[in-house]
Amino acid sequence: GYAQAAVVRGYVYLLGGYSSSSANSTVYYAKLEPDCSIDSWSTTTSLPSARYSHAVTVAGDHIYVVGGRSSYSASTRVYMATPGTDGTIGSWSSESSMPDALTTLGAVATNGYIIVGGGYDGSNTQDTTYYGVIDDDGSISGWGTGTAALSG
């Protein structure tokens, strides 16, 4: 459980998660057919570290894995990969870290930014939003703090 999903270049990906008693770094992918059926699952390059309760978003042909947990601690880490046309991932890069460590957060990519909202920092739920600037090559050059617009 706790894996996240994304679709890029006609492939669906399941990233990280929690199984038995630990987080995992496994990345599964499968071809997504026009009728939305899914071919058989394969594994590709694992995440650099195990993740669960993370967020995943897509910008262009890039997949971003944001925050989450690798054990019991919330993370500031952000990873990015660009899958090939065959669906495989060659490598993951570590991107500019978020200002705060967060789990169970939401993320969306739009207009050259990744916007992150809500989440849990290990002690409290958060109402802060952050935005990461996506450069032309897909890397994230830094983070800013948005309006605290969330509650509950």
Backbone as JSON Lines, residues from 0, in Angstrom:
{"i":0,"aa":"G","n":[0.81,-1.18,0.0],"ca":[0.0,0.0,0.0],"c":[0.85,1.25,0.0]}
{"i":1,"aa":"Y","n":[0.22,2.39,-0.05],"ca":[0.83,3.71,-0.01],"c":[1.69,4.04,-1.23]}
{"i":2,"aa":"A","n":[1.61,3.26,-2.3],"ca":[2.32,3.59,-3.53],"c":[1.59,4.75,-4.22]}
{"i":3,"aa":"Q","n":[2.28,5.43,-5.1],"ca":[1.67,6.5,-5.89],"c":[1.78,6.14,-7.36]}
{"i":4,"aa":"A","n":[0.9,6.72,-8.18],"ca":[0.84,6.38,-9.6],"c":[1.01,7.62,-10.47]}
{"i":5,"aa":"A","n":[1.5,7.37,-11.69],"ca":[1.64,8.43,-12.69],"c":[1.54,7.81,-14.07]}
{"i":6,"aa":"V","n":[1.18,8.61,-15.05],"ca":[1.17,8.18,-16.45],"c":[2.05,9.13,-17.24]}
{"i":7,"aa":"V","n":[3.01,8.55,-17.98],"ca":[3.93,9.31,-18.82],"c":[4.16,8.53,-20.09]}
{"i":8,"aa":"R","n":[4.09,9.21,-21.24],"ca":[4.41,8.62,-22.54],"c":[3.67,7.3,-22.81]}
{"i":9,"aa":"G","n":[2.45,7.2,-22.33],"ca":[1.66,5.99,-22.59],"c":[1.97,4.82,-21.68]}
{"i":10,"aa":"Y","n":[2.67,5.06,-20.59],"ca":[2.96,4.02,-19.6],"c":[2.44,4.47,-18.25]}
{"i":11,"aa":"V","n":[1.95,3.52,-17.48],"ca":[1.53,3.8,-16.11],"c":[2.61,3.3,-15.16]}
{"i":12,"aa":"Y","n":[2.88,4.07,-14.12],"ca":[3.94,3.77,-13.16],"c":[3.34,3.68,-11.76]}
{"i":13,"aa":"L","n":[3.81,2.73,-10.98],"ca":[3.53,2.66,-9.55],"c":[4.86,2.81,-8.84]}
{"i":14,"aa":"L","n":[4.94,3.77,-7.94],"ca":[6.22,4.17,-7.37],"c":[6.22,4.05,-5.86]}
{"i":15,"aa":"G","n":[7.19,3.29,-5.33],"ca":[7.36,3.16,-3.89],"c":[6.19,2.46,-3.24]}
{"i":16,"aa":"G","n":[6.01,2.74,-1.96],"ca":[4.92,2.14,-1.2],"c":[5.44,1.48,0.07]}
{"i":17,"aa":"Y","n":[4.57,0.72,0.67],"ca":[4.87,0.07,1.95],"c":[4.36,-1.35,1.87]}
{"i":18,"aa":"S","n":[5.21,-2.31,2.18],"ca":[4.78,-3.7,2.16],"c":[5.31,-4.42,3.39]}
{"i":19,"aa":"S","n":[4.48,-5.24,3.94],"ca":[4.82,-5.96,5.17],"c":[5.17,-5.0,6.29]}
{"i":20,"aa":"S","n":[6.45,-4.75,6.51],"ca":[6.85,-3.89,7.62],"c":[7.85,-2.82,7.23]}
{"i":21,"aa":"S","n":[7.95,-2.51,5.93],"ca":[8.93,-1.5,5.54],"c":[8.54,-0.8,4.25]}
{"i":22,"aa":"A","n":[9.12,0.39,4.08],"ca":[8.96,1.15,2.84],"c":[9.74,0.45,1.74]}
{"i":23,"aa":"N","n":[9.32,0.66,0.5],"ca":[10.11,0.1,-0.6],"c":[10.38,1.15,-1.67]}
{"i":24,"aa":"S","n":[11.34,0.86,-2.5],"ca":[11.78,1.79,-3.55],"c":[11.44,1.28,-4.95]}
{"i":25,"aa":"T","n":[10.67,0.22,-5.03],"ca":[10.38,-0.41,-6.31],"c":[9.53,0.5,-7.21]}
{"i":26,"aa":"V","n":[9.86,0.49,-8.5],"ca":[9.07,1.21,-9.51],"c":[8.6,0.18,-10.53]}
{"i":27,"aa":"Y","n":[7.27,0.05,-10.65],"ca":[6.66,-0.83,-11.64],"c":[6.14,0.03,-12.79]}
{"i":28,"aa":"Y","n":[6.14,-0.55,-14.0],"ca":[5.55,0.16,-15.13],"c":[4.9,-0.84,-16.07]}
{"i":29,"aa":"A","n":[3.91,-0.35,-16.82],"ca":[3.21,-1.18,-17.81],"c":[2.66,-0.27,-18.89]}
{"i":30,"aa":"K","n":[2.57,-0.79,-20.09],"ca":[2.01,-0.05,-21.22],"c":[0.51,0.13,-21.0]}
{"i":31,"aa":"L","n":[0.05,1.35,-21.19],"ca":[-1.36,1.67,-21.07],"c":[-1.95,1.68,-22.48]}
{"i":32,"aa":"E","n":[-2.88,0.77,-22.74],"ca":[-3.48,0.63,-24.06],"c":[-4.56,1.69,-24.27]}
{"i":33,"aa":"P","n":[-4.91,1.98,-25.53],"ca":[-5.95,3.0,-25.81],"c":[-7.29,2.72,-25.14]}
{"i":34,"aa":"D","n":[-7.62,1.45,-24.9],"ca":[-8.89,1.13,-24.22],"c":[-8.74,1.13,-22.7]}
{"i":35,"aa":"C","n":[-7.61,1.63,-22.21],"ca":[-7.25,1.73,-20.79],"c":[-6.92,0.39,-20.14]}
{"i":36,"aa":"S","n":[-6.81,-0.68,-20.93],"ca":[-6.29,-1.92,-20.36],"c":[-4.79,-1.76,-20.16]}
{"i":37,"aa":"I","n":[-4.25,-2.55,-19.26],"ca":[-2.83,-2.43,-18.92],"c":[-2.14,-3.74,-19.24]}
{"i":38,"aa":"D","n":[-1.02,-3.65,-19.99],"ca":[-0.21,-4.83,-20.27],"c":[0.43,-5.33,-18.98]}
{"i":39,"aa":"S","n":[1.25,-6.36,-19.09],"ca":[1.88,-6.93,-17.9],"c":[2.87,-5.94,-17.28]}
{"i":40,"aa":"W","n":[2.99,-6.04,-15.96],"ca":[3.86,-5.16,-15.19],"c":[5.3,-5.64,-15.23]}
{"i":41,"aa":"S","n":[6.24,-4.69,-15.28],"ca":[7.67,-4.95,-15.18],"c":[8.25,-3.98,-14.16]}
{"i":42,"aa":"T","n":[9.46,-4.23,-13.74],"ca":[10.14,-3.28,-12.86],"c":[11.19,-2.53,-13.66]}
{"i":43,"aa":"T","n":[11.49,-1.33,-13.22],"ca":[12.54,-0.51,-13.82],"c":[13.39,0.05,-12.68]}
{"i":44,"aa":"T","n":[14.24,0.99,-12.98],"ca":[15.16,1.52,-11.98],"c":[14.41,2.0,-10.73]}
{"i":45,"aa":"S","n":[14.83,1.49,-9.59],"ca":[14.19,1.83,-8.3],"c":[14.45,3.28,-7.93]}
{"i":46,"aa":"L","n":[13.61,3.79,-7.04],"ca":[13.84,5.11,-6.46],"c":[15.17,5.1,-5.7]}
{"i":47,"aa":"P","n":[15.85,6.24,-5.58],"ca":[17.12,6.29,-4.84],"c":[16.99,5.87,-3.38]}
{"i":48,"aa":"S","n":[15.82,6.08,-2.79],"ca":[15.57,5.59,-1.44],"c":[14.1,5.2,-1.35]}
{"i":49,"aa":"A","n":[13.81,4.31,-0.42],"ca":[12.44,3.83,-0.23],"c":[11.54,5.0,0.13]}
{"i":50,"aa":"R","n":[10.28,4.96,-0.34],"ca":[9.32,6.03,-0.1],"c":[7.91,5.49,0.06]}
{"i":51,"aa":"Y","n":[7.18,6.04,1.02],"ca":[5.74,5.85,1.12],"c":[5.14,7.13,1.68]}
{"i":52,"aa":"S","n":[3.84,7.3,1.53],"ca":[3.15,8.53,1.93],"c":[3.76,9.75,1.24]}
{"i":53,"aa":"H","n":[4.25,9.56,0.03],"ca":[4.85,10.61,-0.77],"c":[3.82,11.13,-1.78]}
{"i":54,"aa":"A","n":[4.21,12.13,-2.55],"ca":[3.39,12.62,-3.64],"c":[4.13,12.39,-4.94]}
{"i":55,"aa":"V","n":[3.38,12.21,-6.02],"ca":[3.96,12.06,-7.35],"c":[3.21,12.98,-8.29]}
{"i":56,"aa":"T","n":[3.95,13.67,-9.16],"ca":[3.32,14.48,-10.19],"c":[4.16,14.39,-11.46]}
{"i":57,"aa":"V","n":[3.59,14.84,-12.56],"ca":[4.23,14.75,-13.87],"c":[4.22,16.13,-14.52]}
{"i":58,"aa":"A","n":[5.34,16.5,-15.12],"ca":[5.43,17.71,-15.94],"c":[6.14,17.32,-17.23]}
{"i":59,"aa":"G","n":[5.45,17.46,-18.35],"ca":[6.02,17.03,-19.63],"c":[6.29,15.54,-19.58]}
{"i":60,"aa":"D","n":[7.52,15.14,-19.85],"ca":[7.92,13.73,-19.81],"c":[8.65,13.37,-18.53]}
{"i":61,"aa":"H","n":[8.54,14.21,-17.51],"ca":[9.28,13.99,-16.26],"c":[8.33,13.55,-15.13]}
{"i":62,"aa":"I","n":[8.8,12.59,-14.33],"ca":[8.08,12.15,-13.14],"c":[8.81,12.71,-11.93]}
{"i":63,"aa":"Y","n":[8.04,13.27,-10.99],"ca":[8.62,13.81,-9.76],"c":[8.04,13.05,-8.56]}
{"i":64,"aa":"V","n":[8.92,12.65,-7.66],"ca":[8.53,12.02,-6.39],"c":[8.91,13.01,-5.3]}
{"i":65,"aa":"V","n":[7.91,13.41,-4.51],"ca":[8.08,14.54,-3.58],"c":[7.8,14.08,-2.15]}
{"i":66,"aa":"G","n":[8.75,14.36,-1.25],"ca":[8.56,14.12,0.17],"c":[8.28,12.68,0.51]}
{"i":67,"aa":"G","n":[7.43,12.46,1.51],"ca":[7.09,11.12,1.97],"c":[7.98,10.67,3.11]}
{"i":68,"aa":"R","n":[7.94,9.39,3.34],"ca":[8.75,8.77,4.4],"c":[9.6,7.66,3.81]}
{"i":69,"aa":"S","n":[10.77,7.48,4.4],"ca":[11.58,6.32,4.06],"c":[11.6,5.35,5.23]}
{"i":70,"aa":"S","n":[11.35,5.86,6.4],"ca":[11.18,5.03,7.6],"c":[10.12,5.72,8.44]}
{"i":71,"aa":"Y","n":[10.5,6.3,9.56],"ca":[9.52,6.99,10.38],"c":[9.6,8.5,10.25]}
{"i":72,"aa":"S","n":[10.59,9.01,9.54],"ca":[10.79,10.45,9.43],"c":[10.26,11.0,8.12]}
{"i":73,"aa":"A","n":[9.67,12.18,8.18],"ca":[9.25,12.88,6.97],"c":[10.49,13.34,6.21]}
{"i":74,"aa":"S","n":[10.34,13.51,4.89],"ca":[11.48,13.84,4.04],"c":[11.26,15.14,3.27]}
{"i":75,"aa":"T","n":[12.34,15.85,3.0],"ca":[12.34,17.03,2.12],"c":[12.73,16.66,0.7]}
{"i":76,"aa":"R","n":[13.11,15.43,0.47],"ca":[13.69,15.0,-0.8],"c":[12.71,15.07,-1.96]}
{"i":77,"aa":"V","n":[13.28,15.4,-3.13],"ca":[12.54,15.41,-4.39],"c":[13.41,14.7,-5.43]}
{"i":78,"aa":"Y","n":[12.82,13.71,-6.1],"ca":[13.52,12.97,-7.15],"c":[12.81,13.19,-8.47]}
{"i":79,"aa":"M","n":[13.58,13.16,-9.57],"ca":[13.02,13.33,-10.9],"c":[13.63,12.28,-11.83]}
{"i":80,"aa":"A","n":[12.79,11.77,-12.74],"ca":[13.26,10.85,-13.78],"c":[12.52,11.16,-15.07]}
{"i":81,"aa":"T","n":[13.17,10.84,-16.18],"ca":[12.56,11.0,-17.5],"c":[12.52,9.62,-18.15]}
{"i":82,"aa":"P","n":[11.37,8.96,-18.16],"ca":[11.28,7.63,-18.76],"c":[11.59,7.67,-20.26]}
{"i":83,"aa":"G","n":[12.16,6.58,-20.76],"ca":[12.41,6.44,-22.18],"c":[11.12,6.12,-22.92]}
{"i":84,"aa":"T","n":[11.19,6.11,-24.24],"ca":[10.01,5.8,-25.04],"c":[9.55,4.36,-24.86]}
{"i":85,"aa":"D","n":[10.42,3.5,-24.32],"ca":[10.05,2.1,-24.04],"c":[9.51,1.93,-22.61]}
{"i":86,"aa":"G","n":[9.39,3.04,-21.86],"ca":[8.85,3.01,-20.51],"c":[9.87,2.84,-19.41]}
{"i":87,"aa":"T","n":[11.08,2.42,-19.74],"ca":[12.08,2.2,-18.7],"c":[12.64,3.54,-18.2]}
{"i":88,"aa":"I","n":[13.1,3.51,-16.97],"ca":[13.74,4.68,-16.36],"c":[15.22,4.36,-16.22]}
{"i":89,"aa":"G","n":[16.06,5.22,-16.81],"ca":[17.5,5.0,-16.75],"c":[18.08,5.38,-15.4]}
{"i":90,"aa":"S","n":[17.68,6.54,-14.89],"ca":[18.21,6.98,-13.59],"c":[17.27,8.03,-12.98]}
{"i":91,"aa":"W","n":[17.45,8.24,-11.7],"ca":[16.74,9.26,-10.95],"c":[17.74,10.33,-10.54]}
{"i":92,"aa":"S","n":[17.33,11.58,-10.55],"ca":[18.2,12.65,-10.05],"c":[17.58,13.23,-8.78]}
{"i":93,"aa":"S","n":[18.45,13.66,-7.88],"ca":[18.0,14.36,-6.68],"c":[17.87,15.83,-7.04]}
{"i":94,"aa":"E","n":[16.71,16.39,-6.77],"ca":[16.44,17.78,-7.1],"c":[16.52,18.64,-5.85]}
{"i":95,"aa":"S","n":[16.34,19.93,-6.02],"ca":[16.34,20.87,-4.9],"c":[15.29,20.42,-3.88]}
{"i":96,"aa":"S","n":[15.68,20.3,-2.62],"ca":[14.79,19.82,-1.57],"c":[13.72,20.85,-1.21]}
{"i":97,"aa":"M","n":[12.58,20.34,-0.76],"ca":[11.52,21.22,-0.27],"c":[11.99,21.93,1.01]}
{"i":98,"aa":"P","n":[11.39,23.08,1.33],"ca":[11.78,23.8,2.55],"c":[11.47,23.03,3.83]}
{"i":99,"aa":"D","n":[10.41,22.21,3.83],"ca":[10.02,21.45,5.02],"c":[9.84,19.98,4.67]}
{"i":100,"aa":"A","n":[10.11,19.12,5.61],"ca":[9.87,17.69,5.45],"c":[8.38,17.42,5.6]}
{"i":101,"aa":"L","n":[7.79,16.71,4.61],"ca":[6.35,16.45,4.62],"c":[6.01,15.05,4.15]}
{"i":102,"aa":"T","n":[4.98,14.49,4.74],"ca":[4.39,13.24,4.28],"c":[2.91,13.5,4.0]}
{"i":103,"aa":"T","n":[2.26,12.56,3.37],"ca":[0.82,12.63,3.05],"c":[0.43,14.0,2.49]}
{"i":104,"aa":"L","n":[1.25,14.5,1.59],"ca":[1.06,15.8,0.97],"c":[0.44,15.64,-0.42]}
{"i":105,"aa":"G","n":[0.0,16.73,-0.99],"ca":[-0.49,16.73,-2.36],"c":[0.47,17.51,-3.24]}
{"i":106,"aa":"A","n":[0.57,17.12,-4.52],"ca":[1.44,17.82,-5.45],"c":[0.81,17.83,-6.84]}
{"i":107,"aa":"V","n":[1.01,18.93,-7.54],"ca":[0.55,19.06,-8.92],"c":[1.58,19.9,-9.67]}
{"i":108,"aa":"A","n":[1.75,19.6,-10.95],"ca":[2.64,20.39,-11.8],"c":[1.81,21.18,-12.79]}
{"i":109,"aa":"T","n":[2.12,22.48,-12.92],"ca":[1.42,23.33,-13.87],"c":[2.25,24.57,-14.19]}
{"i":110,"aa":"N","n":[2.22,24.99,-15.43],"ca":[2.85,26.24,-15.87],"c":[4.29,26.42,-15.41]}
{"i":111,"aa":"G","n":[5.08,25.35,-15.41],"ca":[6.48,25.44,-15.03],"c":[6.77,25.4,-13.54]}
{"i":112,"aa":"Y","n":[5.79,24.96,-12.76],"ca":[5.95,24.87,-11.3],"c":[5.42,23.54,-10.79]}
{"i":113,"aa":"I","n":[5.98,23.08,-9.68],"ca":[5.36,22.03,-8.88],"c":[4.8,22.73,-7.65]}
{"i":114,"aa":"I","n":[3.53,22.53,-7.41],"ca":[2.88,23.13,-6.25],"c":[2.58,22.0,-5.26]}
{"i":115,"aa":"V","n":[3.03,22.2,-4.02],"ca":[2.87,21.21,-2.96],"c":[2.02,21.83,-1.87]}
{"i":116,"aa":"G","n":[1.06,21.07,-1.36],"ca":[0.2,21.61,-0.32],"c":[-0.13,20.59,0.74]}
{"i":117,"aa":"G","n":[-0.38,21.1,1.93],"ca":[-0.81,20.25,3.03],"c":[0.28,19.3,3.5]}
{"i":118,"aa":"G","n":[-0.16,18.21,4.08],"ca":[0.78,17.21,4.55],"c":[0.94,17.22,6.05]}
{"i":119,"aa":"Y","n":[1.88,16.42,6.48],"ca":[2.18,16.21,7.89],"c":[3.68,16.24,8.05]}
{"i":120,"aa":"D","n":[4.17,16.99,9.03],"ca":[5.62,17.14,9.2],"c":[6.22,16.21,10.24]}
{"i":121,"aa":"G","n":[5.43,15.27,10.72],"ca":[5.89,14.36,11.76],"c":[5.33,14.71,13.12]}
{"i":122,"aa":"S","n":[4.87,15.96,13.27],"ca":[4.26,16.41,14.52],"c":[2.88,17.03,14.32]}
{"i":123,"aa":"N","n":[2.74,17.77,13.22],"ca":[1.51,18.52,12.99],"c":[1.1,18.47,11.52]}
{"i":124,"aa":"T","n":[-0.21,18.61,11.27],"ca":[-0.66,18.8,9.9],"c":[-0.27,20.21,9.48]}
{"i":125,"aa":"Q","n":[-0.05,20.39,8.18],"ca":[0.44,21.66,7.67],"c":[-0.56,22.31,6.73]}
{"i":126,"aa":"D","n":[-0.61,23.64,6.72],"ca":[-1.48,24.36,5.81],"c":[-0.68,25.22,4.83]}
{"i":127,"aa":"T","n":[0.62,25.06,4.81],"ca":[1.49,25.84,3.94],"c":[1.54,25.24,2.55]}
{"i":128,"aa":"T","n":[1.63,26.1,1.55],"ca":[1.89,25.64,0.19],"c":[3.3,26.08,-0.21]}
{"i":129,"aa":"Y","n":[3.93,25.26,-1.03],"ca":[5.25,25.56,-1.58],"c":[5.19,25.41,-3.08]}
{"i":130,"aa":"Y","n":[6.06,26.11,-3.77],"ca":[6.14,25.95,-5.22],"c":[7.6,25.82,-5.64]}
{"i":131,"aa":"G","n":[7.86,24.81,-6.47],"ca":[9.19,24.57,-7.0],"c":[9.23,25.0,-8.45]}
{"i":132,"aa":"V","n":[10.29,25.68,-8.86],"ca":[10.45,26.15,-10.22],"c":[11.06,25.03,-11.08]}
{"i":133,"aa":"I","n":[10.33,24.63,-12.13],"ca":[10.82,23.59,-13.04],"c":[11.57,24.27,-14.18]}
{"i":134,"aa":"D","n":[12.86,23.95,-14.3],"ca":[13.68,24.5,-15.39],"c":[13.4,23.75,-16.69]}
{"i":135,"aa":"D","n":[13.9,24.28,-17.79],"ca":[13.65,23.69,-19.11],"c":[14.08,22.23,-19.21]}
{"i":136,"aa":"D","n":[15.12,21.84,-18.47],"ca":[15.6,20.45,-18.51],"c":[14.86,19.54,-17.53]}
{"i":137,"aa":"G","n":[13.85,20.08,-16.84],"ca":[13.08,19.3,-15.88],"c":[13.58,19.37,-14.46]}
{"i":138,"aa":"S","n":[14.77,19.92,-14.25],"ca":[15.29,20.03,-12.89],"c":[14.53,21.11,-12.13]}
{"i":139,"aa":"I","n":[14.61,21.06,-10.81],"ca":[13.96,22.06,-9.96],"c":[15.04,22.95,-9.38]}
{"i":140,"aa":"S","n":[14.94,24.24,-9.67],"ca":[16.02,25.15,-9.28],"c":[15.84,25.76,-7.9]}
{"i":141,"aa":"G","n":[14.7,25.62,-7.29],"ca":[14.5,26.16,-5.96],"c":[13.02,26.16,-5.6]}
{"i":142,"aa":"W","n":[12.75,26.49,-4.34],"ca":[11.38,26.46,-3.81],"c":[11.04,27.8,-3.19]}
{"i":143,"aa":"G","n":[9.77,28.18,-3.3],"ca":[9.25,29.36,-2.64],"c":[8.07,28.95,-1.76]}
{"i":144,"aa":"T","n":[7.66,29.84,-0.89],"ca":[6.54,29.59,0.0],"c":[5.32,30.35,-0.5]}
{"i":145,"aa":"G","n":[4.23,29.64,-0.64],"ca":[2.98,30.25,-1.07],"c":[2.11,30.64,0.1]}
{"i":146,"aa":"T","n":[0.89,30.97,-0.19],"ca":[-0.08,31.37,0.82],"c":[-0.57,30.15,1.6]}
{"i":147,"aa":"A","n":[-0.7,30.29,2.9],"ca":[-1.25,29.23,3.73],"c":[-2.76,29.26,3.54]}
{"i":148,"aa":"A","n":[-3.23,28.49,2.54],"ca":[-4.63,28.57,2.16],"c":[-5.43,27.35,2.58]}
{"i":149,"aa":"L","n":[-4.78,26.39,3.15],"ca":[-5.45,25.15,3.5],"c":[-5.77,25.12,4.99]}
{"i":150,"aa":"S","n":[-6.81,24.42,5.33],"ca":[-7.11,24.26,6.75],"c":[-7.67,22.86,6.99]}
{"i":151,"aa":"G","n":[-7.55,22.41,8.22],"ca":[-8.09,21.11,8.6],"c":[-7.18,20.04,8.26]}
